[in-house]
mmCIF file of C-alpha atoms in Angstrom:
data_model
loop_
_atom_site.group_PDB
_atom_site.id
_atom_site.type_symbol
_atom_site.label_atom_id
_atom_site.label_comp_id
_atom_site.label_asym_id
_atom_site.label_seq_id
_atom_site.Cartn_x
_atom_site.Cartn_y
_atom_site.Cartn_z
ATOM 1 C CA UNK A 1 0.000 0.000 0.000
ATOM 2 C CA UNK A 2 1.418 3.377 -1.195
ATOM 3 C CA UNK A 3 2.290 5.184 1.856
ATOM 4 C CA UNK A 4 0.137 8.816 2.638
ATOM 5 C CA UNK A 5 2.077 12.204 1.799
ATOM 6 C CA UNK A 6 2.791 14.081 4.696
ATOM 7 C CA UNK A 7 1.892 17.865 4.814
ATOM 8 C CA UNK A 8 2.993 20.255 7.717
ATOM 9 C CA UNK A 9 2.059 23.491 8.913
ATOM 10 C CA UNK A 10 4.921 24.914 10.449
ATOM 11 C CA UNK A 11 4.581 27.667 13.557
ATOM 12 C CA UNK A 12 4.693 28.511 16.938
ATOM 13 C CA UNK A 13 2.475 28.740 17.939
ATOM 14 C CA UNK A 14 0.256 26.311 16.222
ATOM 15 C CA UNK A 15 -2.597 25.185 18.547
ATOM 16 C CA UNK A 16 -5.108 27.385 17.536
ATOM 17 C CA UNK A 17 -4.866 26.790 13.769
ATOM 18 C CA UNK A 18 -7.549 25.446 11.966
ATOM 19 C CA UNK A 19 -5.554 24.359 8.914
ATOM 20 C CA UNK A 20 -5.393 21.078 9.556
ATOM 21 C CA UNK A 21 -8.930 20.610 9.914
ATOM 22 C CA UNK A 22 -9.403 22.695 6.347
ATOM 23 C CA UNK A 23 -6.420 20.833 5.302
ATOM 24 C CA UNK A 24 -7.379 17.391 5.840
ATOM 25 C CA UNK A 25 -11.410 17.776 4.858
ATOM 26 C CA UNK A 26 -10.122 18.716 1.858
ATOM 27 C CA UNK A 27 -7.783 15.281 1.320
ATOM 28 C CA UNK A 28 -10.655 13.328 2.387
ATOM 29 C CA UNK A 29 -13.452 14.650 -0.002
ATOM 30 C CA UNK A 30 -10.582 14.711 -2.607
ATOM 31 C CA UNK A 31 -9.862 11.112 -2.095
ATOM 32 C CA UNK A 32 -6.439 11.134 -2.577
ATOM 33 C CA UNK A 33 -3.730 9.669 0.482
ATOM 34 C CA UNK A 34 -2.842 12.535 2.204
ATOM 35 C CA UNK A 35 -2.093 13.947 5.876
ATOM 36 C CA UNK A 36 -2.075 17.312 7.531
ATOM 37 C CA UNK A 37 -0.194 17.775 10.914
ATOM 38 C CA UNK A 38 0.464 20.721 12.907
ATOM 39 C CA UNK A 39 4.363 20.988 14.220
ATOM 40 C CA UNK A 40 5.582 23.705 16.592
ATOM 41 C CA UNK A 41 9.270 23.709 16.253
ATOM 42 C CA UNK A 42 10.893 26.113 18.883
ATOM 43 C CA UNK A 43 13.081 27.572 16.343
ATOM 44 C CA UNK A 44 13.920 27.938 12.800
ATOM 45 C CA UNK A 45 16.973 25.779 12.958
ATOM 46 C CA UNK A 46 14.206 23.298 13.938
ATOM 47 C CA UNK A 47 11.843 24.032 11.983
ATOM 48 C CA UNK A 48 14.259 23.287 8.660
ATOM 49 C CA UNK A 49 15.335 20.468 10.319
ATOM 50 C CA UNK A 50 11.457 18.723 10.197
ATOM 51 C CA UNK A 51 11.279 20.384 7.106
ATOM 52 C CA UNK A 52 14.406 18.765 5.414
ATOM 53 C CA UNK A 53 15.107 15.420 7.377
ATOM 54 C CA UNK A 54 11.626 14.341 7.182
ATOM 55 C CA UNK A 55 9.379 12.784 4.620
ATOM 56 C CA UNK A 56 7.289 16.281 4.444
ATOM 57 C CA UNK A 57 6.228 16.455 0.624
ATOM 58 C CA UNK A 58 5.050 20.522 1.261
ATOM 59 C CA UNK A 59 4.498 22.589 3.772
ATOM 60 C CA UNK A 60 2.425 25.537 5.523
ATOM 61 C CA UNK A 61 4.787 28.446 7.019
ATOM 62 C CA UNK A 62 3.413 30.592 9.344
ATOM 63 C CA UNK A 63 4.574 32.743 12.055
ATOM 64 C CA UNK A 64 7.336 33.231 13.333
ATOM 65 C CA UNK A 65 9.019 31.919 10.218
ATOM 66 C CA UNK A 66 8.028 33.545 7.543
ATOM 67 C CA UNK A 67 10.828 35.467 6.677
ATOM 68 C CA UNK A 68 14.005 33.455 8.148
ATOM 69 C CA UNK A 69 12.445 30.220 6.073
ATOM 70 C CA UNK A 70 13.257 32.555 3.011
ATOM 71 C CA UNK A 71 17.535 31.950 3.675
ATOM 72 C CA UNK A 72 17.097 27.875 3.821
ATOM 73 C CA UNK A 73 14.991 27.194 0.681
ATOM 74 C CA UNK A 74 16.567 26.117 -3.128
ATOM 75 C CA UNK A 75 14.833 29.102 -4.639
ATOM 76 C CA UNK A 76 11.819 31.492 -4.236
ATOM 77 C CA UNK A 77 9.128 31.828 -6.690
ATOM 78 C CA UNK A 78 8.716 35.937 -7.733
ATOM 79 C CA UNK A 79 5.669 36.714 -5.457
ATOM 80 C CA UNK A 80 7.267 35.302 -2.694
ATOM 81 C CA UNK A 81 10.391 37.531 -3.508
ATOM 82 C CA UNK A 82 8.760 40.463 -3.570
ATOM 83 C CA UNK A 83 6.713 39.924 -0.724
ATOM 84 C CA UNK A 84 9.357 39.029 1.358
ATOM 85 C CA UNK A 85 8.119 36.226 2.992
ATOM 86 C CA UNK A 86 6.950 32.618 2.338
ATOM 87 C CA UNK A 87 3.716 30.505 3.421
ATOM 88 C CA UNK A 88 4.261 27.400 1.416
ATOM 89 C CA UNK A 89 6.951 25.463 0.480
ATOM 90 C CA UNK A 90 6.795 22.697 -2.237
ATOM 91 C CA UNK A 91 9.105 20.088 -2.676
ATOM 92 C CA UNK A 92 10.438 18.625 -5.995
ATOM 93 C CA UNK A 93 13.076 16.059 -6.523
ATOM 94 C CA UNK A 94 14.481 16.911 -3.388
ATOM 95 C CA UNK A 95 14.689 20.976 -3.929
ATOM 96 C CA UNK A 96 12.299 22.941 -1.620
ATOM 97 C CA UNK A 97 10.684 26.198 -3.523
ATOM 98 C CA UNK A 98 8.791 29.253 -1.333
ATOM 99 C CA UNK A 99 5.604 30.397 -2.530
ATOM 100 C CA UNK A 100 3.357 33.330 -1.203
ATOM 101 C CA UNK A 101 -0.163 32.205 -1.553
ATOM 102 C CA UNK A 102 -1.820 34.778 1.092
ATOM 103 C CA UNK A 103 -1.725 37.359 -1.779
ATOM 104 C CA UNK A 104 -3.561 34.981 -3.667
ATOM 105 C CA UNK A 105 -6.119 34.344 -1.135
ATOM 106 C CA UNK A 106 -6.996 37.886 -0.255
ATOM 107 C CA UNK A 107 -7.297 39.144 -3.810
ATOM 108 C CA UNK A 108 -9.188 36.095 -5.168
ATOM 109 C CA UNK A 109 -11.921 37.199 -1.716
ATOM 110 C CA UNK A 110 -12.064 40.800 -2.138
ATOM 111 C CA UNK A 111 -12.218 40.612 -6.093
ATOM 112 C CA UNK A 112 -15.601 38.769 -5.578
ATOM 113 C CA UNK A 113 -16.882 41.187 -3.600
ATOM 114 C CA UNK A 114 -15.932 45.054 -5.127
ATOM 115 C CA UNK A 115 -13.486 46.474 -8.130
ATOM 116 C CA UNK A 116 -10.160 47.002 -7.097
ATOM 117 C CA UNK A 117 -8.788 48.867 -9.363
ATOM 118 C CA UNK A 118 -8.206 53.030 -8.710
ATOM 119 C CA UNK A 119 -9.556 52.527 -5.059
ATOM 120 C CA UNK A 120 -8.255 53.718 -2.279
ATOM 121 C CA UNK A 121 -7.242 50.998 0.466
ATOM 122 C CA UNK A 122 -6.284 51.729 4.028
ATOM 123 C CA UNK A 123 -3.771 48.870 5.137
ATOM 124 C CA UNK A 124 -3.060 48.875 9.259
ATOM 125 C CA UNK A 125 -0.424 47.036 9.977
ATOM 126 C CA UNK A 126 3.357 46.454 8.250
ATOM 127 C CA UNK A 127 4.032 42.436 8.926
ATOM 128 C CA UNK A 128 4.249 39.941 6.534
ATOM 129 C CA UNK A 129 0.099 40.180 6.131
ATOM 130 C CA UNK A 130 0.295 43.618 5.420
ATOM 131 C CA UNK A 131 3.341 43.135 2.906
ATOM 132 C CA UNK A 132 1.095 40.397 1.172
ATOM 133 C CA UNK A 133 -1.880 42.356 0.766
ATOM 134 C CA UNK A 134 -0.475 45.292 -0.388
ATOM 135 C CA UNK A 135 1.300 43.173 -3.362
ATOM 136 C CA UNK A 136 -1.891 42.094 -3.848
ATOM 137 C CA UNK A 137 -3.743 45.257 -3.966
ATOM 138 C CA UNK A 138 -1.262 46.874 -6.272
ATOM 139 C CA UNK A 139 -0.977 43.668 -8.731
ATOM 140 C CA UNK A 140 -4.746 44.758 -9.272
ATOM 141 C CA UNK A 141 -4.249 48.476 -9.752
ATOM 142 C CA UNK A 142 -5.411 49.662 -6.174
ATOM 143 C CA UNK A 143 -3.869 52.319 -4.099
ATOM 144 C CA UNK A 144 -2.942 51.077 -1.014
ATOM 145 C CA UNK A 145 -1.864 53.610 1.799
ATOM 146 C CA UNK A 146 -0.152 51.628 4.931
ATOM 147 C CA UNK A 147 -0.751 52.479 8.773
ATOM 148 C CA UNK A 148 1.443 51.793 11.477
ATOM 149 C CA UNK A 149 1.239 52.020 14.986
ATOM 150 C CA UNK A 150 5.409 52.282 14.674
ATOM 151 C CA UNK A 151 6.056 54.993 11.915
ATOM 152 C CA UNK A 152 8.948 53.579 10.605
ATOM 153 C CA UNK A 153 7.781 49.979 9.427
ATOM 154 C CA UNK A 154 5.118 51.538 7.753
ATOM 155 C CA UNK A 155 7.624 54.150 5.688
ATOM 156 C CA UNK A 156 10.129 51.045 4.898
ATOM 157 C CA UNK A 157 6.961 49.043 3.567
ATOM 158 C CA UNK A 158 5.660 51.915 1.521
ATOM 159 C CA UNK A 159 9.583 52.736 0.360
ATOM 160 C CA UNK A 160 9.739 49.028 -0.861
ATOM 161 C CA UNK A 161 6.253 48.672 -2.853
ATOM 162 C CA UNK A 162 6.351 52.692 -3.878
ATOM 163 C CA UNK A 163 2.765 52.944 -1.936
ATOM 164 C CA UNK A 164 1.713 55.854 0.322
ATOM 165 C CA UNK A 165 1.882 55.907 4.131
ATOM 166 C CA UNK A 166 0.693 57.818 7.040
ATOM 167 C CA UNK A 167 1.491 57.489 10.964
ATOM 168 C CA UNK A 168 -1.251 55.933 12.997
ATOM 169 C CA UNK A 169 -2.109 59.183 14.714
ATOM 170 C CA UNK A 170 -3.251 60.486 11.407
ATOM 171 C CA UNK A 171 -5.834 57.581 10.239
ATOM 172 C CA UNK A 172 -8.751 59.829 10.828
ATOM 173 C CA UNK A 173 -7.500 62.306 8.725
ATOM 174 C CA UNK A 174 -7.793 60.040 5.771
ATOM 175 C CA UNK A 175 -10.584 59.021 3.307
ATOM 176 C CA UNK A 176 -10.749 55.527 1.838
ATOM 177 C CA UNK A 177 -12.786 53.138 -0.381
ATOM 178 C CA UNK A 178 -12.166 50.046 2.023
ATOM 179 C CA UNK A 179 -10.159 49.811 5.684
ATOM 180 C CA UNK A 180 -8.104 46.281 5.402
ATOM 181 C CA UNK A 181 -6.777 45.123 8.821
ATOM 182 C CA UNK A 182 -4.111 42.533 8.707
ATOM 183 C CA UNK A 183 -2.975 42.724 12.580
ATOM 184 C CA UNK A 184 -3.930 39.635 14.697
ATOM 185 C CA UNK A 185 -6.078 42.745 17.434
ATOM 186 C CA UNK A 186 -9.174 40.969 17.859
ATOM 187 C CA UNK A 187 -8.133 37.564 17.087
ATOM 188 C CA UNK A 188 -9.483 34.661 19.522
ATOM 189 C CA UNK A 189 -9.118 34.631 22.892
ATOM 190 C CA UNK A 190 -8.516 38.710 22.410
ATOM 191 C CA UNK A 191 -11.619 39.304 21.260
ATOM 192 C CA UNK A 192 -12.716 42.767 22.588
ATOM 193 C CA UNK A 193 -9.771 44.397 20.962
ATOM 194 C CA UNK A 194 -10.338 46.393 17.699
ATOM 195 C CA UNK A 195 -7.182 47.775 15.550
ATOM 196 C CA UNK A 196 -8.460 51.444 14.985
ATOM 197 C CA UNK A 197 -11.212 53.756 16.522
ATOM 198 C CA UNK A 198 -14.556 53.358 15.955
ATOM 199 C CA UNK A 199 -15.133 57.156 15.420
ATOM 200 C CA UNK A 200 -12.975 56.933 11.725
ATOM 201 C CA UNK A 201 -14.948 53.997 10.541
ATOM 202 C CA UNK A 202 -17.509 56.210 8.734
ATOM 203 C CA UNK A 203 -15.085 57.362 6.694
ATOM 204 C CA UNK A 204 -14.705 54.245 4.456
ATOM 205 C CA UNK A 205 -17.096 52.523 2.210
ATOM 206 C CA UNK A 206 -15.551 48.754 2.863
ATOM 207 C CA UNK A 207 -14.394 46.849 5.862
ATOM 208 C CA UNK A 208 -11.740 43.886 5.865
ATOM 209 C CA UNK A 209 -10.238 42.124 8.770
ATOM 210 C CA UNK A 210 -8.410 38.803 7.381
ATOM 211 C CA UNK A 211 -8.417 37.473 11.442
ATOM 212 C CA UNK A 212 -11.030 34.755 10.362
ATOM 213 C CA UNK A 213 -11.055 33.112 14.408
ATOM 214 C CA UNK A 214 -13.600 34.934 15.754
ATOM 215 C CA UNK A 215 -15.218 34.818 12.192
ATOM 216 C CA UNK A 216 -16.829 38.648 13.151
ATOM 217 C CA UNK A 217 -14.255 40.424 14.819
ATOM 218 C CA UNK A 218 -15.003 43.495 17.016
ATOM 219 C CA UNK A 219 -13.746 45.389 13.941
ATOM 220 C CA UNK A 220 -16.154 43.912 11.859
ATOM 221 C CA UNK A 221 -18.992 44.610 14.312
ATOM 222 C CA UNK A 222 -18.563 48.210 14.965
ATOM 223 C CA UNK A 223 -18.130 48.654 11.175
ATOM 224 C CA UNK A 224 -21.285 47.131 10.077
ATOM 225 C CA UNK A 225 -22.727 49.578 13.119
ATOM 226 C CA UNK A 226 -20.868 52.227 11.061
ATOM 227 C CA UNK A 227 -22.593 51.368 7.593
ATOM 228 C CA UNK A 228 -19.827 49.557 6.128
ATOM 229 C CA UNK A 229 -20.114 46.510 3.853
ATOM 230 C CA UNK A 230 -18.149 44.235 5.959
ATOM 231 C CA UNK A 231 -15.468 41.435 4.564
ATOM 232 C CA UNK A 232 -14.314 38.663 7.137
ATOM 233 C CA UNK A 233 -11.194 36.731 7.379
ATOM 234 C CA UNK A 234 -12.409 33.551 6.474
ATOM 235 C CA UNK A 235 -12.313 33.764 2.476
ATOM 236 C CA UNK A 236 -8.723 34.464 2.531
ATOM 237 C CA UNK A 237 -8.019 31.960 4.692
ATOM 238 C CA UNK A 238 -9.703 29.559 2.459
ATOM 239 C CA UNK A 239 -8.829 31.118 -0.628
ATOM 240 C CA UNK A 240 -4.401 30.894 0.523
ATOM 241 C CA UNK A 241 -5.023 27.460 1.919
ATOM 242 C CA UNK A 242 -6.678 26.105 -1.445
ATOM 243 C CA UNK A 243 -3.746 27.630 -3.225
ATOM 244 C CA UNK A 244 -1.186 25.915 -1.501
ATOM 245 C CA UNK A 245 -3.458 22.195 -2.305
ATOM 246 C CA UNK A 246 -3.242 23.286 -5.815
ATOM 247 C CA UNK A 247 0.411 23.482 -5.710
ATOM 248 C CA UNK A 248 0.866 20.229 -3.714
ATOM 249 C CA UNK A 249 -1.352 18.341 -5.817
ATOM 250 C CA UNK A 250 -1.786 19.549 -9.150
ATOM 251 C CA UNK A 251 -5.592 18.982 -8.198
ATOM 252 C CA UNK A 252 -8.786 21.542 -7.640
ATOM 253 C CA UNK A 253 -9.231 21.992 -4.444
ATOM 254 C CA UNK A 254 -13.256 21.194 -2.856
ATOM 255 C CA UNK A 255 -13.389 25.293 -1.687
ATOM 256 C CA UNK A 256 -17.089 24.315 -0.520
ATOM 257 C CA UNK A 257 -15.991 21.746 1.818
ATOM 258 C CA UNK A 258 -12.824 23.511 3.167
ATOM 259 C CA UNK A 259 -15.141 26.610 3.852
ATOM 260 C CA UNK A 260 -17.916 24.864 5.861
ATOM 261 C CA UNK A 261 -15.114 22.608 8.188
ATOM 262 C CA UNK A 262 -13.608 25.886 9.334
ATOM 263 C CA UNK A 263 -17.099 27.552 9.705
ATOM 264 C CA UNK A 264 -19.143 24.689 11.494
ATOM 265 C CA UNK A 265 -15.698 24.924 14.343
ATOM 266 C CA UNK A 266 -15.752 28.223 14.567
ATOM 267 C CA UNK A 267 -19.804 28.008 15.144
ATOM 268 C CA UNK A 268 -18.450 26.040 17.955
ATOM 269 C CA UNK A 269 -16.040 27.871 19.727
#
């Protein structure tokens, strides 16, 4: 009997992901021998370690080792490049390659649910999320403009991807076609948290927070009070996570199924 591939999400920590469970639905409805497992190395030494002296056929790359995976892989794809970080690894004849498929994810969401292109997007945060979406965003003609609590990440960001950028203390001072948070405030068990304050949300036609665990977020909530058309986490999360199965496989990915797994836990958290 032909022995089951082995794919890993790699993080720390990991316990809270519900990846595998999207992950392994998938496999099953699929039909095809396949695993998903969750591994918290304590360091990126580790971490390439599992990744290389195992019998890991891809992997999931999350944080903290987004960026330091970049050093230890045969070669990055150009998105990932760019970007500046990887969340997927493939592995070929031995050679691991770094993809980006978060980019993917987000733009495949929000491009179902408004145009793009010539609007204004207000990105909070300057991590590897942020550096994804606003790839993303300018791949499809928007005009991202990144916020940062610390001044300087968000000037090096918008340097790098020759975007706009303001400091946080000024985020009510601008006027937007859609607010996109990509910091973890609000993310389970930190629930009551919300990125920005409530007063500027007004100001912006479109709400996205791609924390998909609570499924509405605080920011989400006080948005939709607001008047915004509100975007949640979870179609990203889907949409990067059926990415990576297409790159693994070669196969189309069941979205349908990977969509309700995460949803019916999340009903039950």
């Amino acid at each position: 009997m032909k022995t089951a591939k082995t794919y890993a999400l790699l993080g720390n920590p990991v316990a809270h992901s519900l990846s595998p469970l999207m992950h392994n639905a998938a496999y099953t409805r699929m039909g095809i021998g396949a695993r998903y497992v969750a591994l918290c190395p304590n360091d990126i030494g580790e971490a390439v370690r599992l990744l290389r002296g195992g019998d890991i056929a891809g992997a999931s790359v999350t944080i903290p080792f987004k960026v330091s995976m970049m050093e230890y892989l045969d070669h990055i794809d150009e998105g990932a490049r760019q970007i500046g970080a990887v969340n997927t690894v493939c592995r070929r004849d031995g050679r691991f390659t770094g993809h980006n498929t978060d980019w993917q994810g987000f733009v495949a969401d929000l491009k179902a649910r408004m145009d793009i292109g010539g609007k204004r997007f207000v990105v909070v945060g300057a991590g590897g999320a942020a550096r994804a979406v606003v790839y993303g965003l300018l791949r499809e003609k928007g005009l991202p403009v990144v916020v940062n609590k610390t001044a300087e990440k968000a000037a090096g960001l918008a340097a790098e991807f020759g975007c706009s950028w303001l400091p946080f203390e000024e985020i009510g001072a601008v006027l937007g076609d859609c607010l996109v948070n990509t910091t973890p405030v609000g993310m389970f068990p930190n629930m009551e948290a919300s990125p920005v304050p409530k007063e500027i949300l007004p100001r912006f036609r479109h709400a996205v927070d791609i924390v998909y665990n609570p499924i509405r977020t605080k920011l989400l909530q006080e948005a939709e009070a607001a008047g915004c058309v509100t975007h949640t986490g979870l179609g990203m999360f889907v949409g990067q996570g059926a990415e990576q199965i297409r790159l693994w496989t070669g196969m189309e990915p069941p979205l349908d199924v990977m969509k309700c797994a995460v949803t019916e836990r999340l009903g039950r958290l």
